[in-house]
PDB file of C-alpha atoms in Angstrom:
ATOM      1  CA  MET A 605       0.000   0.000   0.000  1.00  0.00           C
ATOM      2  CA  ASN A 606       1.347   3.363  -1.025  1.00  0.00           C
ATOM      3  CA  HIS A 607       0.066   5.917   1.492  1.00  0.00           C
ATOM      4  CA  ASN A 608       0.931   8.874  -0.750  1.00  0.00           C
ATOM      5  CA  LYS A 609      -1.195   7.481  -3.567  1.00  0.00           C
ATOM      6  CA  ILE A 610      -4.034   6.692  -1.163  1.00  0.00           C
ATOM      7  CA  GLY A 611      -3.913  10.296   0.030  1.00  0.00           C
ATOM      8  CA  GLU A 612      -3.973  11.567  -3.547  1.00  0.00           C
ATOM      9  CA  ARG A 613      -6.984   9.381  -4.350  1.00  0.00           C
ATOM     10  CA  VAL A 614      -8.852  10.535  -1.251  1.00  0.00           C
ATOM     11  CA  ARG A 615      -8.132  14.201  -2.075  1.00  0.00           C
ATOM     12  CA  LYS A 616      -9.326  13.663  -5.656  1.00  0.00           C
ATOM     13  CA  ILE A 617     -12.522  12.026  -4.407  1.00  0.00           C
ATOM     14  CA  ARG A 618     -13.161  14.800  -1.890  1.00  0.00           C
ATOM     15  CA  LYS A 619     -12.470  17.686  -4.259  1.00  0.00           C
ATOM     16  CA  LYS A 620     -13.491  16.482  -7.706  1.00  0.00           C
ATOM     17  CA  ILE A 621     -16.104  13.783  -7.092  1.00  0.00           C
ATOM     18  CA  LEU A 622     -17.819  14.967  -3.918  1.00  0.00           C
ATOM     19  CA  LYS A 623     -16.865  18.647  -4.261  1.00  0.00           C
ATOM     20  CA  GLN A 624     -16.490  19.027  -0.499  1.00  0.00           C
ATOM     21  CA  SER A 625     -14.234  21.083   1.716  1.00  0.00           C
ATOM     22  CA  ILE A 626     -12.082  19.320   4.282  1.00  0.00           C
ATOM     23  CA  GLU A 627     -14.567  20.433   6.951  1.00  0.00           C
ATOM     24  CA  GLU A 628     -17.580  19.002   5.097  1.00  0.00           C
ATOM     25  CA  PHE A 629     -15.775  15.750   4.313  1.00  0.00           C
ATOM     26  CA  ALA A 630     -14.606  15.340   7.917  1.00  0.00           C
ATOM     27  CA  GLU A 631     -18.119  15.964   9.215  1.00  0.00           C
ATOM     28  CA  GLU A 632     -19.641  13.413   6.846  1.00  0.00           C
ATOM     29  CA  LEU A 633     -17.030  10.827   7.872  1.00  0.00           C
ATOM     30  CA  ASN A 634     -17.402  11.749  11.545  1.00  0.00           C
ATOM     31  CA  VAL A 635     -13.669  12.391  11.958  1.00  0.00           C
ATOM     32  CA  SER A 636     -11.575  15.481  12.629  1.00  0.00           C
ATOM     33  CA  LYS A 637     -10.223  17.817   9.950  1.00  0.00           C
ATOM     34  CA  ASP A 638      -6.762  16.795  11.143  1.00  0.00           C
ATOM     35  CA  THR A 639      -7.519  13.158  10.316  1.00  0.00           C
ATOM     36  CA  ILE A 640      -8.477  14.119   6.756  1.00  0.00           C
ATOM     37  CA  SER A 641      -5.394  16.294   6.432  1.00  0.00           C
ATOM     38  CA  ARG A 642      -3.114  13.490   7.705  1.00  0.00           C
ATOM     39  CA  LEU A 643      -4.782  11.035   5.342  1.00  0.00           C
ATOM     40  CA  GLU A 644      -4.528  13.245   2.263  1.00  0.00           C
ATOM     41  CA  ASN A 645      -0.965  14.365   2.981  1.00  0.00           C
ATOM     42  CA  ALA A 646       0.232  10.938   4.170  1.00  0.00           C
ATOM     43  CA  THR A 647       1.831  12.567   7.212  1.00  0.00           C
ATOM     44  CA  SER A 648       0.735   9.639   9.352  1.00  0.00           C
ATOM     45  CA  LYS A 649      -1.053   6.402   8.652  1.00  0.00           C
ATOM     46  CA  VAL A 650      -4.803   6.324   9.147  1.00  0.00           C
ATOM     47  CA  THR A 651      -5.490   2.714  10.043  1.00  0.00           C
ATOM     48  CA  ASN A 652      -9.160   2.930  10.994  1.00  0.00           C
ATOM     49  CA  ILE A 653     -10.867   0.833   8.322  1.00  0.00           C
ATOM     50  CA  GLU A 654     -14.178   2.514   9.179  1.00  0.00           C
ATOM     51  CA  VAL A 655     -12.877   5.717   7.570  1.00  0.00           C
ATOM     52  CA  PHE A 656     -12.127   3.902   4.327  1.00  0.00           C
ATOM     53  CA  LEU A 657     -15.439   2.027   4.394  1.00  0.00           C
ATOM     54  CA  LYS A 658     -17.328   5.304   4.752  1.00  0.00           C
ATOM     55  CA  ILE A 659     -15.320   6.947   1.943  1.00  0.00           C
ATOM     56  CA  SER A 660     -16.142   3.925  -0.193  1.00  0.00           C
ATOM     57  CA  GLU A 661     -19.855   4.207   0.617  1.00  0.00           C
ATOM     58  CA  ILE A 662     -20.207   7.905  -0.092  1.00  0.00           C
ATOM     59  CA  SER A 663     -17.977   8.010  -3.176  1.00  0.00           C
ATOM     60  CA  GLY A 664     -18.911   4.805  -4.966  1.00  0.00           C
ATOM     61  CA  TYR A 665     -15.250   3.714  -5.062  1.00  0.00           C
ATOM     62  CA  THR A 666     -14.468   0.203  -3.893  1.00  0.00           C
ATOM     63  CA  LEU A 667     -11.925  -0.444  -1.141  1.00  0.00           C
ATOM     64  CA  ASP A 668      -9.640  -1.976  -3.764  1.00  0.00           C
ATOM     65  CA  GLU A 669      -9.762   1.248  -5.764  1.00  0.00           C
ATOM     66  CA  LEU A 670      -9.088   3.363  -2.668  1.00  0.00           C
ATOM     67  CA  LEU A 671      -6.266   1.331  -1.174  1.00  0.00           C
ATOM     68  CA  PHE A 672      -4.529  -0.337  -4.090  1.00  0.00           C
ATOM     69  CA  ASP A 673      -3.434   0.547  -7.603  1.00  0.00           C
ATOM     70  CA  ASN A 674      -6.303  -1.327  -9.205  1.00  0.00           C
ATOM     71  CA  LYS A 675      -8.021  -0.076 -12.295  1.00  0.00           C
ATOM     72  CA  GLU A 676     -10.914   2.225 -11.466  1.00  0.00           C
ATOM     73  CA  THR A 677     -14.489   1.159 -11.987  1.00  0.00           C
ATOM     74  CA  PRO A 678     -16.219   2.912 -14.866  1.00  0.00           C
ATOM     75  CA  GLU A 679     -17.824   6.170 -13.741  1.00  0.00           C
ATOM     76  CA  LYS A 680     -21.338   4.905 -14.472  1.00  0.00           C
ATOM     77  CA  GLU A 681     -20.953   2.091 -11.922  1.00  0.00           C
ATOM     78  CA  ARG A 682     -19.611   4.494  -9.273  1.00  0.00           C
ATOM     79  CA  ILE A 683     -22.539   6.841  -9.841  1.00  0.00           C
ATOM     80  CA  ILE A 684     -24.988   3.964  -9.421  1.00  0.00           C
ATOM     81  CA  ARG A 685     -23.291   2.973  -6.131  1.00  0.00           C
ATOM     82  CA  ARG A 686     -23.456   6.597  -4.909  1.00  0.00           C
ATOM     83  CA  ILE A 687     -27.147   6.840  -5.789  1.00  0.00           C
ATOM     84  CA  ASN A 688     -27.829   3.583  -3.949  1.00  0.00           C
ATOM     85  CA  TYR A 689     -25.979   4.922  -0.907  1.00  0.00           C
ATOM     86  CA  ILE A 690     -28.007   8.140  -0.925  1.00  0.00           C
ATOM     87  CA  LEU A 691     -31.263   6.249  -1.340  1.00  0.00           C
ATOM     88  CA  ASN A 692     -30.357   4.027   1.598  1.00  0.00           C
ATOM     89  CA  ILE A 693     -29.716   6.932   3.970  1.00  0.00           C
ATOM     90  CA  LEU A 694     -32.864   8.879   3.082  1.00  0.00           C
ATOM     91  CA  SER A 695     -36.108   8.142   4.853  1.00  0.00           C
ATOM     92  CA  LYS A 696     -39.305   7.361   2.955  1.00  0.00           C
ATOM     93  CA  ASP A 697     -40.623  10.806   3.850  1.00  0.00           C
ATOM     94  CA  GLU A 698     -37.552  12.443   2.341  1.00  0.00           C
ATOM     95  CA  LEU A 699     -37.974  10.437  -0.861  1.00  0.00           C
ATOM     96  CA  GLU A 700     -41.578  11.527  -1.340  1.00  0.00           C
ATOM     97  CA  TYR A 701     -42.189  14.842  -3.004  1.00  0.00           C
TER      98      TYR A 701
END
């Protein structure tokens, strides 16, 4: 595992895919801004798998794509996974309009 590359992938996901600030991303993951900063800059190892599982859920990236140099899933599949995640966290009342 290359921690620098993991950090780069996480930063790309946060900025380009989710379009979130560090503060927003940290809040959604329920971690501190410092944890996100350490993760993205690879200044120390973030070993809590829960962080990576949550990033995977909200971004549509698999753990393999986040942690290893595996080929990325086509964007369409990631979007479908993100939509499924959003639908799973919304209540029935929120889905009705």
